[in-house]
XYZ file of C-alpha atoms in Angstrom:
206
model
C 30.088 56.995 189.977
C 30.303 60.498 188.534
C 28.315 63.022 190.547
C 27.522 66.721 190.418
C 26.128 68.595 193.401
C 23.947 71.623 192.691
C 22.351 74.075 195.087
C 22.092 77.733 195.957
C 24.654 79.353 198.252
C 23.823 78.206 201.773
C 22.041 75.053 200.650
C 24.508 72.823 202.491
C 26.402 71.583 199.428
C 29.780 71.672 201.130
C 28.629 69.652 204.109
C 26.880 67.022 202.005
C 29.823 66.840 199.596
C 32.110 65.897 202.482
C 29.664 63.205 203.644
C 29.261 61.757 200.142
C 32.988 61.811 199.450
C 33.700 59.938 202.669
C 30.993 57.281 202.291
C 31.585 56.494 198.625
C 35.345 57.156 198.561
C 35.028 59.765 195.827
C 37.421 62.699 195.359
C 35.559 65.902 196.263
C 36.493 68.415 193.582
C 35.686 72.041 194.338
C 36.547 74.632 191.710
C 37.276 77.154 194.439
C 39.872 74.808 195.919
C 41.315 74.143 192.453
C 41.708 77.866 191.810
C 43.476 78.433 195.128
C 45.720 75.375 194.766
C 46.866 76.222 191.249
C 47.454 79.879 192.079
C 49.412 78.933 195.213
C 51.536 76.377 193.348
C 52.052 78.786 190.434
C 51.098 76.217 187.807
C 50.773 77.451 184.196
C 46.973 77.478 184.574
C 47.273 79.082 187.991
C 49.300 81.955 186.556
C 46.676 82.528 183.848
C 43.864 82.485 186.398
C 45.711 84.844 188.737
C 46.334 87.253 185.875
C 42.623 87.340 184.998
C 41.338 87.562 188.568
C 43.832 90.290 189.495
C 41.937 92.600 187.138
C 38.675 91.924 188.985
C 37.245 89.671 186.292
C 35.700 86.246 186.791
C 37.668 83.289 185.499
C 36.464 82.629 181.903
C 34.757 79.349 181.048
C 37.598 78.023 178.907
C 40.161 78.317 181.710
C 37.775 76.836 184.280
C 36.939 73.913 181.992
C 40.628 73.270 181.307
C 41.357 73.289 185.038
C 38.584 70.771 185.791
C 39.525 68.568 182.848
C 43.136 68.346 184.048
C 41.934 67.409 187.543
C 39.558 64.699 186.289
C 42.409 63.092 184.359
C 44.282 62.362 187.588
C 44.456 58.769 188.853
C 42.101 59.181 191.813
C 39.233 60.124 189.483
C 39.326 56.923 187.427
C 36.552 55.341 189.512
C 34.450 58.483 189.752
C 34.280 61.972 191.211
C 32.084 64.484 192.993
C 32.010 67.946 191.438
C 31.037 70.882 193.650
C 30.871 74.346 192.078
C 31.200 73.104 188.525
C 29.567 73.469 186.092
C 28.259 76.934 186.905
C 26.464 77.575 183.640
C 25.220 75.860 180.488
C 28.411 76.374 178.421
C 30.451 74.680 181.169
C 27.929 71.813 181.347
C 28.091 71.279 177.579
C 31.902 71.266 177.729
C 31.867 68.760 180.609
C 29.620 66.396 178.642
C 32.310 66.191 175.981
C 34.921 64.598 178.275
C 33.289 63.444 181.543
C 29.501 63.363 181.452
C 28.016 62.828 184.948
C 25.872 59.853 185.951
C 23.755 61.654 188.554
C 23.151 65.339 189.309
C 21.860 66.049 192.816
C 20.113 69.337 193.497
C 19.806 70.249 197.157
C 16.690 72.395 197.052
C 16.122 74.936 199.815
C 13.728 77.777 200.556
C 15.729 80.816 199.449
C 14.115 82.865 202.233
C 16.064 80.751 204.719
C 19.371 81.074 202.903
C 20.331 84.439 204.407
C 20.090 83.055 207.943
C 22.116 80.013 206.993
C 24.906 82.012 205.394
C 25.161 84.930 207.832
C 25.351 82.434 210.705
C 28.289 80.540 209.225
C 31.697 80.502 210.848
C 34.833 79.194 209.150
C 38.197 77.976 210.360
C 41.123 79.013 208.181
C 43.420 76.434 209.780
C 41.534 73.154 209.299
C 38.933 74.297 206.751
C 36.015 73.472 209.030
C 32.663 75.186 208.488
C 30.093 75.574 211.270
C 26.847 77.400 212.086
C 25.982 79.335 215.220
C 22.704 77.409 215.459
C 24.736 74.308 216.324
C 27.912 75.583 218.008
C 26.624 78.777 219.606
C 28.401 82.109 219.538
C 31.889 80.722 220.113
C 35.153 82.081 218.772
C 37.206 78.867 218.720
C 36.999 76.057 216.160
C 35.374 72.918 217.677
C 37.724 70.741 215.590
C 41.172 72.269 216.016
C 40.756 75.083 218.544
C 41.959 77.847 216.240
C 40.092 81.104 215.631
C 36.770 81.077 213.771
C 36.114 83.840 211.242
C 33.135 85.270 209.371
C 33.785 85.271 205.648
C 33.570 88.755 204.161
C 30.932 87.644 201.638
C 28.658 86.189 204.348
C 26.606 89.372 204.712
C 23.013 90.138 203.564
C 23.969 92.416 200.656
C 26.516 90.012 199.210
C 24.180 87.059 199.789
C 21.476 88.738 197.706
C 23.950 89.360 194.885
C 25.162 85.753 195.004
C 21.601 84.432 194.844
C 20.903 86.601 191.806
C 23.999 85.178 190.087
C 22.868 81.664 190.972
C 19.380 82.233 189.590
C 20.700 83.741 186.364
C 23.551 81.316 185.650
C 23.333 78.103 187.630
C 19.605 77.475 188.025
C 19.180 76.802 184.261
C 21.431 73.778 184.783
C 18.540 72.178 186.655
C 16.455 72.119 183.471
C 19.475 71.030 181.432
C 20.081 67.920 183.514
C 16.381 67.268 184.033
C 15.984 66.905 180.279
C 18.869 64.400 180.325
C 17.074 62.370 182.992
C 19.994 62.764 185.405
C 18.537 65.197 187.935
C 17.534 64.126 191.434
C 16.001 66.745 193.754
C 16.663 66.448 197.484
C 14.772 68.493 200.081
C 17.448 70.620 201.734
C 15.090 72.057 204.357
C 15.802 69.165 206.730
C 18.479 68.259 209.220
C 21.924 67.531 207.802
C 21.470 63.859 208.692
C 18.105 63.566 206.928
C 19.396 65.280 203.793
C 22.304 62.846 203.659
C 19.994 59.902 204.298
C 17.859 60.918 201.298
C 20.968 61.205 199.136
C 22.130 57.724 200.170
C 18.708 56.301 199.279
C 19.120 57.732 195.790
C 22.697 56.568 195.287
C 22.237 53.161 196.912
């Protein structure tokens, strides 16, 4: 099963990706994680990416595609994968179709007016990678999973959120039409509890 998860920042993609990966035993592949891992390990691709990003530029499509392609060729992806954060635009989607076309594309659709609250209320743990929301854990400073310090990501502020939503609308939202025309798009109502969103996804995937 080859899956892609789409959704605006704050739509709950990360949470649902973890649930899906666990239930269906699929490797959860996040481009953000791939960037960090390759840069940290100083791989040839990581060095190229670091060189580009050090100048303040976004990683170009060709490097991002090459990074994802290398990852999908690893043994744990032979039975399927879950892509989160890729593709980000139409050129990346077209490139992906050439070597690993997805079976199902799930869009977690949310009311964008609620996104700011979701994002600005997020708290992250740098130690275990956990992500939480003050609506559920309260205004605590310690990670509920490992007990380490929780932090507010620097881009989780109203101004940055607005900019990120504009980027999403301009680049990523057209992917919805792209996959809809292919008959692969499934829209899930993201304005529900985490459990209900996941339940709807399971109904689709079977």
